[in-house]
Amino acid sequence: MNYPRFLEQIHADIGPWLEKGRVADYIPELANVPLKTFGMAIVTMAGDVFRVGDADYRFSIQSISKLFACAMAFGLVGDSLWLRVGREPSGTAFNSLVQLESENGKPRNPFINAGALVVSDILCRRFVSAENAFVEFMRRLSGDKTIDYDLRVAESELRHSHRNYAMAHFMASFGNMNMPVEVVINAYSRQCAVAMSCVELAKAALFLGNQGIVPSTGERVIDETSAKRLSALMLTCGTYDAVGDFVYRVGLPAKSGVGGGIVAVLPGEMAACVWSPGLDNYGNSLAGVVALERLTTLTGRSLF
Ligand code: GLU
């Protein structure tokens, strides 16, 4: 597979799309990132790394963290996770409160904010510092010990966390929160504020396409069935309420974040990560979706 040529071609074609999106500004610190940046990386199961543009620039992973936090929690508590969080697409915005009341404080899935807060609650219960455990996990998966969260981004989010507080308190009122809400929101905001590059994120996601094992180290992260289940959840719930359109266009399980990153996995072959901070109306990187669509079209490789 001539990934270098495909990446070059995508990079050459992506220009017009870079100006069309809008940088997330509800977390003020995220609004400082220049709009017209673009990076993309592909890491194969064999360990080959291909990159283009700003693929080594560390950006705020935001909701991409939900995928990895969910892997941690799923590994810890197994199927009992689903007593507290559903696994259906929500069809509503990632930070919406509307379903929580009619569904008795049980979030639709772990990739919307409410579901991710339940996941954080599980991690806060298990670890003295859930945010440090998360950072350690990301260092292990990507093989880079310098990965950390960006305190300025975390604090910027914390100052604007009214909706997340509302969700967490609401879930607490239904008995779906075990730790103090402040502790959970703090850990969640720091987890979202982890800064990683496209190359690092693609490396970190490889285990999902490799039956739960990190290919470069042989470390088992989760069992084979759990890896399949998490990948299925990415496919159905990973790209906000535009997930149907995303899967139609790209054909890969993926997780996006409002920092402009999208990580995608082609089981058995590779993981890709694209970053461009201009978002579409749903919160997905506008150029990122186009780039992944181009990738699966040019290579003729997707799930389908
Ligand atoms: N930290 C962000 C929030 O809670 C994550 C949003 C996202 O990337 O979808 O609003």
mmCIF file of C-alpha atoms and ligand atoms in Angstrom:
data_model
loop_
_atom_site.group_PDB
_atom_site.id
_atom_site.type_symbol
_atom_site.label_atom_id
_atom_site.label_comp_id
_atom_site.label_asym_id
_atom_site.label_seq_id
_atom_site.Cartn_x
_atom_site.Cartn_y
_atom_site.Cartn_z
ATOM 1 C CA MET A 1 0.000 0.000 0.000
ATOM 2 C CA ASN A 2 1.546 3.281 -1.080
ATOM 3 C CA TYR A 3 0.535 5.297 1.984
ATOM 4 C CA PRO A 4 3.150 8.060 1.448
ATOM 5 C CA ARG A 5 1.741 8.865 -1.980
ATOM 6 C CA PHE A 6 -1.848 8.850 -0.714
ATOM 7 C CA LEU A 7 -0.971 11.115 2.203
ATOM 8 C CA GLU A 8 0.833 13.559 -0.103
ATOM 9 C CA GLN A 9 -2.158 13.626 -2.391
ATOM 10 C CA ILE A 10 -4.595 14.254 0.472
ATOM 11 C CA HIS A 11 -2.349 17.022 1.813
ATOM 12 C CA ALA A 12 -2.190 18.658 -1.621
ATOM 13 C CA ASP A 13 -5.989 18.525 -2.050
ATOM 14 C CA ILE A 14 -7.109 19.522 1.437
ATOM 15 C CA GLY A 15 -6.312 23.296 1.254
ATOM 16 C CA PRO A 16 -9.794 24.591 0.376
ATOM 17 C CA TRP A 17 -11.358 22.659 3.250
ATOM 18 C CA LEU A 18 -9.120 24.159 5.922
ATOM 19 C CA GLU A 19 -10.898 27.511 5.903
ATOM 20 C CA LYS A 20 -14.406 26.141 6.026
ATOM 21 C CA GLY A 21 -14.586 24.917 9.619
ATOM 22 C CA ARG A 22 -14.769 26.801 12.926
ATOM 23 C CA VAL A 23 -12.371 26.331 15.815
ATOM 24 C CA ALA A 24 -14.125 25.319 19.060
ATOM 25 C CA ASP A 25 -14.303 28.372 21.284
ATOM 26 C CA TYR A 26 -16.546 27.291 24.149
ATOM 27 C CA ILE A 27 -13.287 26.211 25.808
ATOM 28 C CA PRO A 28 -11.443 29.538 25.339
ATOM 29 C CA GLU A 29 -7.964 28.007 25.328
ATOM 30 C CA LEU A 30 -8.856 25.893 22.264
ATOM 31 C CA ALA A 31 -9.710 29.005 20.262
ATOM 32 C CA ASN A 32 -6.023 30.003 20.187
ATOM 33 C CA VAL A 33 -5.085 27.282 17.707
ATOM 34 C CA PRO A 34 -4.581 28.554 14.132
ATOM 35 C CA LEU A 35 -7.400 27.392 11.859
ATOM 36 C CA LYS A 36 -5.425 26.419 8.792
ATOM 37 C CA THR A 37 -3.328 23.635 10.229
ATOM 38 C CA PHE A 38 -3.442 20.041 9.090
ATOM 39 C CA GLY A 39 -1.620 16.860 9.972
ATOM 40 C CA MET A 40 -2.206 13.209 9.296
ATOM 41 C CA ALA A 41 -0.452 10.000 10.291
ATOM 42 C CA ILE A 42 -0.840 6.337 9.525
ATOM 43 C CA VAL A 43 0.800 3.660 11.655
ATOM 44 C CA THR A 44 0.629 0.077 10.444
ATOM 45 C CA MET A 45 0.418 -3.003 12.636
ATOM 46 C CA ALA A 46 3.985 -3.767 11.545
ATOM 47 C CA GLY A 47 5.111 -0.439 13.047
ATOM 48 C CA ASP A 48 5.652 1.581 9.886
ATOM 49 C CA VAL A 49 4.852 5.256 10.406
ATOM 50 C CA PHE A 50 3.748 7.557 7.605
ATOM 51 C CA ARG A 51 3.063 11.229 8.203
ATOM 52 C CA VAL A 52 2.251 14.460 6.461
ATOM 53 C CA GLY A 53 1.860 18.100 7.542
ATOM 54 C CA ASP A 54 1.697 18.816 11.282
ATOM 55 C CA ALA A 55 1.493 15.136 12.227
ATOM 56 C CA ASP A 56 3.938 15.601 15.109
ATOM 57 C CA TYR A 57 2.274 18.669 16.590
ATOM 58 C CA ARG A 58 0.592 17.946 19.921
ATOM 59 C CA PHE A 59 -3.006 19.112 20.055
ATOM 60 C CA SER A 60 -5.761 18.772 22.635
ATOM 61 C CA ILE A 61 -7.240 15.287 22.302
ATOM 62 C CA GLN A 62 -10.531 16.270 24.007
ATOM 63 C CA SER A 63 -13.217 13.643 23.317
ATOM 64 C CA ILE A 64 -10.759 11.217 21.745
ATOM 65 C CA SER A 65 -9.802 10.614 25.381
ATOM 66 C CA LYS A 66 -13.261 9.083 25.906
ATOM 67 C CA LEU A 67 -12.272 6.103 23.790
ATOM 68 C CA PHE A 68 -9.174 5.337 25.840
ATOM 69 C CA ALA A 69 -10.805 6.076 29.205
ATOM 70 C CA CYS A 70 -13.595 3.701 28.206
ATOM 71 C CA ALA A 71 -11.021 1.016 27.353
ATOM 72 C CA MET A 72 -9.538 1.454 30.841
ATOM 73 C CA ALA A 73 -12.923 1.267 32.583
ATOM 74 C CA PHE A 74 -14.174 -1.622 30.439
ATOM 75 C CA GLY A 75 -10.974 -3.511 31.265
ATOM 76 C CA LEU A 76 -11.570 -2.864 34.974
ATOM 77 C CA VAL A 77 -15.280 -3.531 35.380
ATOM 78 C CA GLY A 78 -16.202 -5.534 32.259
ATOM 79 C CA ASP A 79 -19.843 -5.833 31.260
ATOM 80 C CA SER A 80 -21.079 -4.226 34.478
ATOM 81 C CA LEU A 81 -20.189 -0.953 32.735
ATOM 82 C CA TRP A 82 -23.401 -1.346 30.738
ATOM 83 C CA LEU A 83 -25.537 -1.241 33.868
ATOM 84 C CA ARG A 84 -24.577 2.430 34.129
ATOM 85 C CA VAL A 85 -24.056 3.497 30.491
ATOM 86 C CA GLY A 86 -25.894 2.481 27.326
ATOM 87 C CA ARG A 87 -24.411 1.638 23.967
ATOM 88 C CA GLU A 88 -26.761 3.249 21.485
ATOM 89 C CA PRO A 89 -26.058 6.315 19.357
ATOM 90 C CA SER A 90 -27.632 9.337 21.017
ATOM 91 C CA GLY A 91 -28.739 11.361 17.999
ATOM 92 C CA THR A 92 -28.222 14.437 20.166
ATOM 93 C CA ALA A 93 -25.245 16.742 20.736
ATOM 94 C CA PHE A 94 -22.330 15.427 22.797
ATOM 95 C CA ASN A 95 -23.142 17.812 25.639
ATOM 96 C CA SER A 96 -26.921 17.502 25.540
ATOM 97 C CA LEU A 97 -28.928 16.932 28.711
ATOM 98 C CA VAL A 98 -32.258 16.112 27.116
ATOM 99 C CA GLN A 99 -32.180 12.305 27.206
ATOM 100 C CA LEU A 100 -30.865 12.022 30.748
ATOM 101 C CA GLU A 101 -34.154 12.796 32.435
ATOM 102 C CA SER A 102 -36.396 10.496 30.407
ATOM 103 C CA GLU A 103 -33.770 7.746 30.633
ATOM 104 C CA ASN A 104 -33.314 7.955 34.399
ATOM 105 C CA GLY A 105 -29.786 9.310 34.466
ATOM 106 C CA LYS A 106 -28.310 6.527 32.309
ATOM 107 C CA PRO A 107 -26.377 8.079 29.408
ATOM 108 C CA ARG A 108 -26.871 6.629 25.925
ATOM 109 C CA ASN A 109 -23.211 5.736 25.362
ATOM 110 C CA PRO A 110 -19.711 6.305 26.814
ATOM 111 C CA PHE A 111 -18.679 8.730 24.053
ATOM 112 C CA ILE A 112 -21.071 11.551 24.865
ATOM 113 C CA ASN A 113 -20.132 13.764 27.802
ATOM 114 C CA ALA A 114 -22.608 12.238 30.255
ATOM 115 C CA GLY A 115 -21.366 8.713 29.484
ATOM 116 C CA ALA A 116 -17.748 9.797 29.696
ATOM 117 C CA LEU A 117 -18.440 11.298 33.125
ATOM 118 C CA VAL A 118 -19.724 7.922 34.339
ATOM 119 C CA VAL A 119 -16.541 6.346 32.956
ATOM 120 C CA SER A 120 -14.486 8.980 34.814
ATOM 121 C CA ASP A 121 -16.445 8.206 37.977
ATOM 122 C CA ILE A 122 -15.387 4.548 37.649
ATOM 123 C CA LEU A 123 -11.748 5.548 37.163
ATOM 124 C CA CYS A 124 -11.862 8.022 40.070
ATOM 125 C CA ARG A 125 -13.157 5.238 42.296
ATOM 126 C CA ARG A 126 -10.310 2.917 41.282
ATOM 127 C CA PHE A 127 -7.313 5.254 41.184
ATOM 128 C CA VAL A 128 -5.966 7.764 43.674
ATOM 129 C CA SER A 129 -5.489 10.073 40.694
ATOM 130 C CA ALA A 130 -7.576 9.034 37.685
ATOM 131 C CA GLU A 131 -5.995 11.746 35.521
ATOM 132 C CA ASN A 132 -2.481 10.507 36.240
ATOM 133 C CA ALA A 133 -3.546 6.906 35.605
ATOM 134 C CA PHE A 134 -4.988 8.055 32.295
ATOM 135 C CA VAL A 135 -1.821 9.887 31.290
ATOM 136 C CA GLU A 136 0.247 6.804 32.204
ATOM 137 C CA PHE A 137 -2.044 4.654 30.081
ATOM 138 C CA MET A 138 -1.603 6.949 27.063
ATOM 139 C CA ARG A 139 2.183 6.968 27.549
ATOM 140 C CA ARG A 140 2.230 3.179 27.548
ATOM 141 C CA LEU A 141 0.028 2.826 24.484
ATOM 142 C CA SER A 142 1.958 5.329 22.393
ATOM 143 C CA GLY A 143 5.414 4.559 23.782
ATOM 144 C CA ASP A 144 6.162 8.183 24.685
ATOM 145 C CA LYS A 145 6.810 9.114 28.299
ATOM 146 C CA THR A 146 6.586 12.851 27.693
ATOM 147 C CA ILE A 147 2.830 12.837 27.023
ATOM 148 C CA ASP A 148 0.943 14.941 29.573
ATOM 149 C CA TYR A 149 -2.154 17.020 29.999
ATOM 150 C CA ASP A 150 -2.073 20.732 29.316
ATOM 151 C CA LEU A 151 -3.033 22.433 32.563
ATOM 152 C CA ARG A 152 -4.064 25.668 30.841
ATOM 153 C CA VAL A 153 -6.575 23.816 28.662
ATOM 154 C CA ALA A 154 -7.874 21.830 31.641
ATOM 155 C CA GLU A 155 -8.345 24.982 33.709
ATOM 156 C CA SER A 156 -9.920 26.787 30.803
ATOM 157 C CA GLU A 157 -12.449 23.950 30.479
ATOM 158 C CA LEU A 158 -13.017 23.810 34.236
ATOM 159 C CA ARG A 159 -14.010 27.475 34.255
ATOM 160 C CA HIS A 160 -16.652 26.710 31.607
ATOM 161 C CA SER A 161 -17.913 23.357 32.829
ATOM 162 C CA HIS A 162 -21.451 24.344 33.752
ATOM 163 C CA ARG A 163 -23.083 21.828 31.436
ATOM 164 C CA ASN A 164 -20.825 18.989 32.558
ATOM 165 C CA TYR A 165 -21.522 19.876 36.200
ATOM 166 C CA ALA A 166 -25.231 19.896 35.438
ATOM 167 C CA MET A 167 -25.033 16.432 33.862
ATOM 168 C CA ALA A 168 -22.941 14.997 36.661
ATOM 169 C CA HIS A 169 -25.240 16.357 39.384
ATOM 170 C CA PHE A 170 -28.247 15.145 37.465
ATOM 171 C CA MET A 171 -26.799 11.637 37.214
ATOM 172 C CA ALA A 172 -25.861 11.777 40.885
ATOM 173 C CA SER A 173 -29.508 12.442 41.688
ATOM 174 C CA PHE A 174 -30.324 9.123 39.984
ATOM 175 C CA GLY A 175 -27.580 7.353 41.930
ATOM 176 C CA ASN A 176 -25.347 7.026 38.854
ATOM 177 C CA MET A 177 -22.302 8.798 40.322
ATOM 178 C CA ASN A 178 -20.304 7.369 43.203
ATOM 179 C CA MET A 179 -17.581 9.941 43.678
ATOM 180 C CA PRO A 180 -17.967 13.656 44.440
ATOM 181 C CA VAL A 181 -18.930 15.521 41.284
ATOM 182 C CA GLU A 182 -16.008 17.989 41.629
ATOM 183 C CA VAL A 183 -13.504 15.120 41.684
ATOM 184 C CA VAL A 184 -15.018 13.543 38.577
ATOM 185 C CA ILE A 185 -15.229 16.788 36.579
ATOM 186 C CA ASN A 186 -11.663 17.636 37.501
ATOM 187 C CA ALA A 187 -10.349 14.257 36.331
ATOM 188 C CA TYR A 188 -12.491 14.392 33.179
ATOM 189 C CA SER A 189 -11.299 17.878 32.214
ATOM 190 C CA ARG A 190 -7.650 16.891 32.639
ATOM 191 C CA GLN A 191 -8.146 13.711 30.641
ATOM 192 C CA CYS A 192 -9.662 15.775 27.802
ATOM 193 C CA ALA A 193 -6.748 18.230 28.034
ATOM 194 C CA VAL A 194 -4.080 15.618 27.271
ATOM 195 C CA ALA A 195 -1.969 16.833 24.344
ATOM 196 C CA MET A 196 -0.863 14.290 21.749
ATOM 197 C CA SER A 197 0.185 14.267 18.102
ATOM 198 C CA CYS A 198 -1.384 12.377 15.207
ATOM 199 C CA VAL A 199 1.512 9.906 15.234
ATOM 200 C CA GLU A 200 1.129 9.281 18.971
ATOM 201 C CA LEU A 201 -2.638 8.847 18.780
ATOM 202 C CA ALA A 202 -2.456 6.484 15.830
ATOM 203 C CA LYS A 203 0.081 4.361 17.721
ATOM 204 C CA ALA A 204 -2.126 4.423 20.818
ATOM 205 C CA ALA A 205 -5.191 3.184 18.901
ATOM 206 C CA LEU A 206 -3.483 0.207 17.243
ATOM 207 C CA PHE A 207 -4.454 -2.264 19.986
ATOM 208 C CA LEU A 208 -8.107 -1.870 19.003
ATOM 209 C CA GLY A 209 -7.397 -3.255 15.554
ATOM 210 C CA ASN A 210 -5.081 -5.921 16.909
ATOM 211 C CA GLN A 211 -7.422 -7.929 19.148
ATOM 212 C CA GLY A 212 -6.599 -5.855 22.215
ATOM 213 C CA ILE A 213 -2.793 -6.183 22.029
ATOM 214 C CA VAL A 214 -0.298 -3.328 21.471
ATOM 215 C CA PRO A 215 1.575 -4.636 18.406
ATOM 216 C CA SER A 216 4.949 -3.054 19.237
ATOM 217 C CA THR A 217 5.185 -4.399 22.805
ATOM 218 C CA GLY A 218 2.866 -7.405 22.887
ATOM 219 C CA GLU A 219 1.070 -5.902 25.903
ATOM 220 C CA ARG A 220 -2.536 -7.021 26.214
ATOM 221 C CA VAL A 221 -4.720 -3.996 26.983
ATOM 222 C CA ILE A 222 -8.143 -5.647 26.850
ATOM 223 C CA ASP A 223 -9.362 -9.072 25.774
ATOM 224 C CA GLU A 224 -10.181 -9.808 22.167
ATOM 225 C CA THR A 225 -13.951 -9.617 22.594
ATOM 226 C CA SER A 226 -13.730 -6.283 24.397
ATOM 227 C CA ALA A 227 -11.562 -4.884 21.590
ATOM 228 C CA LYS A 228 -14.210 -5.933 19.087
ATOM 229 C CA ARG A 229 -16.962 -4.385 21.200
ATOM 230 C CA LEU A 230 -15.139 -1.082 21.685
ATOM 231 C CA SER A 231 -14.445 -0.834 17.961
ATOM 232 C CA ALA A 232 -18.132 -1.481 17.283
ATOM 233 C CA LEU A 233 -19.028 1.340 19.673
ATOM 234 C CA MET A 234 -16.627 3.662 17.858
ATOM 235 C CA LEU A 235 -18.361 2.835 14.613
ATOM 236 C CA THR A 236 -21.865 3.523 15.943
ATOM 237 C CA CYS A 237 -21.188 6.332 18.444
ATOM 238 C CA GLY A 238 -17.692 7.761 17.836
ATOM 239 C CA THR A 239 -18.322 10.840 15.706
ATOM 240 C CA TYR A 240 -21.110 12.691 17.508
ATOM 241 C CA ASP A 241 -24.560 12.841 15.990
ATOM 242 C CA ALA A 242 -23.062 12.870 12.498
ATOM 243 C CA VAL A 243 -22.008 9.272 12.916
ATOM 244 C CA GLY A 244 -24.260 7.903 10.156
ATOM 245 C CA ASP A 245 -22.862 10.338 7.629
ATOM 246 C CA PHE A 246 -19.309 9.717 8.825
ATOM 247 C CA VAL A 247 -19.577 5.935 8.476
ATOM 248 C CA TYR A 248 -21.272 6.336 5.096
ATOM 249 C CA ARG A 249 -18.418 8.481 3.836
ATOM 250 C CA VAL A 250 -15.405 6.909 5.577
ATOM 251 C CA GLY A 251 -16.358 3.343 6.484
ATOM 252 C CA LEU A 252 -14.080 3.061 9.514
ATOM 253 C CA PRO A 253 -14.632 3.044 13.288
ATOM 254 C CA ALA A 254 -13.377 6.378 14.585
ATOM 255 C CA LYS A 255 -13.418 8.761 17.523
ATOM 256 C CA SER A 256 -13.281 12.519 17.153
ATOM 257 C CA GLY A 257 -12.740 15.403 19.555
ATOM 258 C CA VAL A 258 -13.461 19.140 19.508
ATOM 259 C CA GLY A 259 -9.706 19.779 19.454
ATOM 260 C CA GLY A 260 -9.989 18.798 15.767
ATOM 261 C CA GLY A 261 -8.510 15.306 15.953
ATOM 262 C CA ILE A 262 -10.045 12.097 14.610
ATOM 263 C CA VAL A 263 -8.519 8.697 15.175
ATOM 264 C CA ALA A 264 -9.666 5.771 13.009
ATOM 265 C CA VAL A 265 -8.812 2.087 12.899
ATOM 266 C CA LEU A 266 -8.682 -0.411 10.050
ATOM 267 C CA PRO A 267 -8.610 -3.741 11.927
ATOM 268 C CA GLY A 268 -5.619 -5.911 11.185
ATOM 269 C CA GLU A 269 -3.937 -3.211 9.090
ATOM 270 C CA MET A 270 -3.427 0.247 10.535
ATOM 271 C CA ALA A 271 -4.613 3.161 12.623
ATOM 272 C CA ALA A 272 -4.841 6.670 11.218
ATOM 273 C CA CYS A 273 -5.126 10.010 12.932
ATOM 274 C CA VAL A 274 -5.902 13.329 11.323
ATOM 275 C CA TRP A 275 -5.885 16.765 12.904
ATOM 276 C CA SER A 276 -7.291 20.019 11.661
ATOM 277 C CA PRO A 277 -8.968 22.302 14.197
ATOM 278 C CA GLY A 278 -11.760 23.748 12.028
ATOM 279 C CA LEU A 279 -14.938 21.889 13.022
ATOM 280 C CA ASP A 280 -18.198 21.249 11.204
ATOM 281 C CA ASN A 281 -21.592 21.882 12.808
ATOM 282 C CA TYR A 282 -21.480 18.576 14.675
ATOM 283 C CA GLY A 283 -18.045 19.051 16.251
ATOM 284 C CA ASN A 284 -16.051 16.842 13.872
ATOM 285 C CA SER A 285 -12.962 18.222 12.127
ATOM 286 C CA LEU A 286 -14.273 19.319 8.754
ATOM 287 C CA ALA A 287 -11.039 18.752 6.842
ATOM 288 C CA GLY A 288 -10.377 15.650 8.954
ATOM 289 C CA VAL A 289 -13.522 13.912 7.748
ATOM 290 C CA VAL A 290 -12.710 14.838 4.143
ATOM 291 C CA ALA A 291 -9.151 13.510 4.565
ATOM 292 C CA LEU A 292 -10.315 10.175 5.981
ATOM 293 C CA GLU A 293 -12.935 9.876 3.264
ATOM 294 C CA ARG A 294 -10.210 10.470 0.674
ATOM 295 C CA LEU A 295 -7.966 7.923 2.378
ATOM 296 C CA THR A 296 -10.462 5.078 2.218
ATOM 297 C CA THR A 297 -11.414 6.038 -1.349
ATOM 298 C CA LEU A 298 -7.804 6.213 -2.587
ATOM 299 C CA THR A 299 -6.726 2.999 -0.864
ATOM 300 C CA GLY A 300 -9.958 1.152 -1.540
ATOM 301 C CA ARG A 301 -9.640 -0.128 2.038
ATOM 302 C CA SER A 302 -12.262 0.251 4.742
ATOM 303 C CA LEU A 303 -14.421 -2.080 6.814
ATOM 304 C CA PHE A 304 -16.664 -2.706 3.836
HETATM 305 N N1 GLU B 1 -13.872 18.449 27.079
HETATM 306 C C1 GLU B 1 -14.900 18.625 26.110
HETATM 307 C C2 GLU B 1 -16.245 18.857 26.793
HETATM 308 O O1 GLU B 1 -16.538 18.253 27.770
HETATM 309 C C3 GLU B 1 -14.915 17.450 25.202
HETATM 310 C C4 GLU B 1 -15.851 17.660 24.077
HETATM 311 C C5 GLU B 1 -15.512 16.899 22.846
HETATM 312 O O2 GLU B 1 -14.374 16.828 22.396
HETATM 313 O O3 GLU B 1 -16.491 16.366 22.289
HETATM 314 O O4 GLU B 1 -17.043 19.626 26.361
#
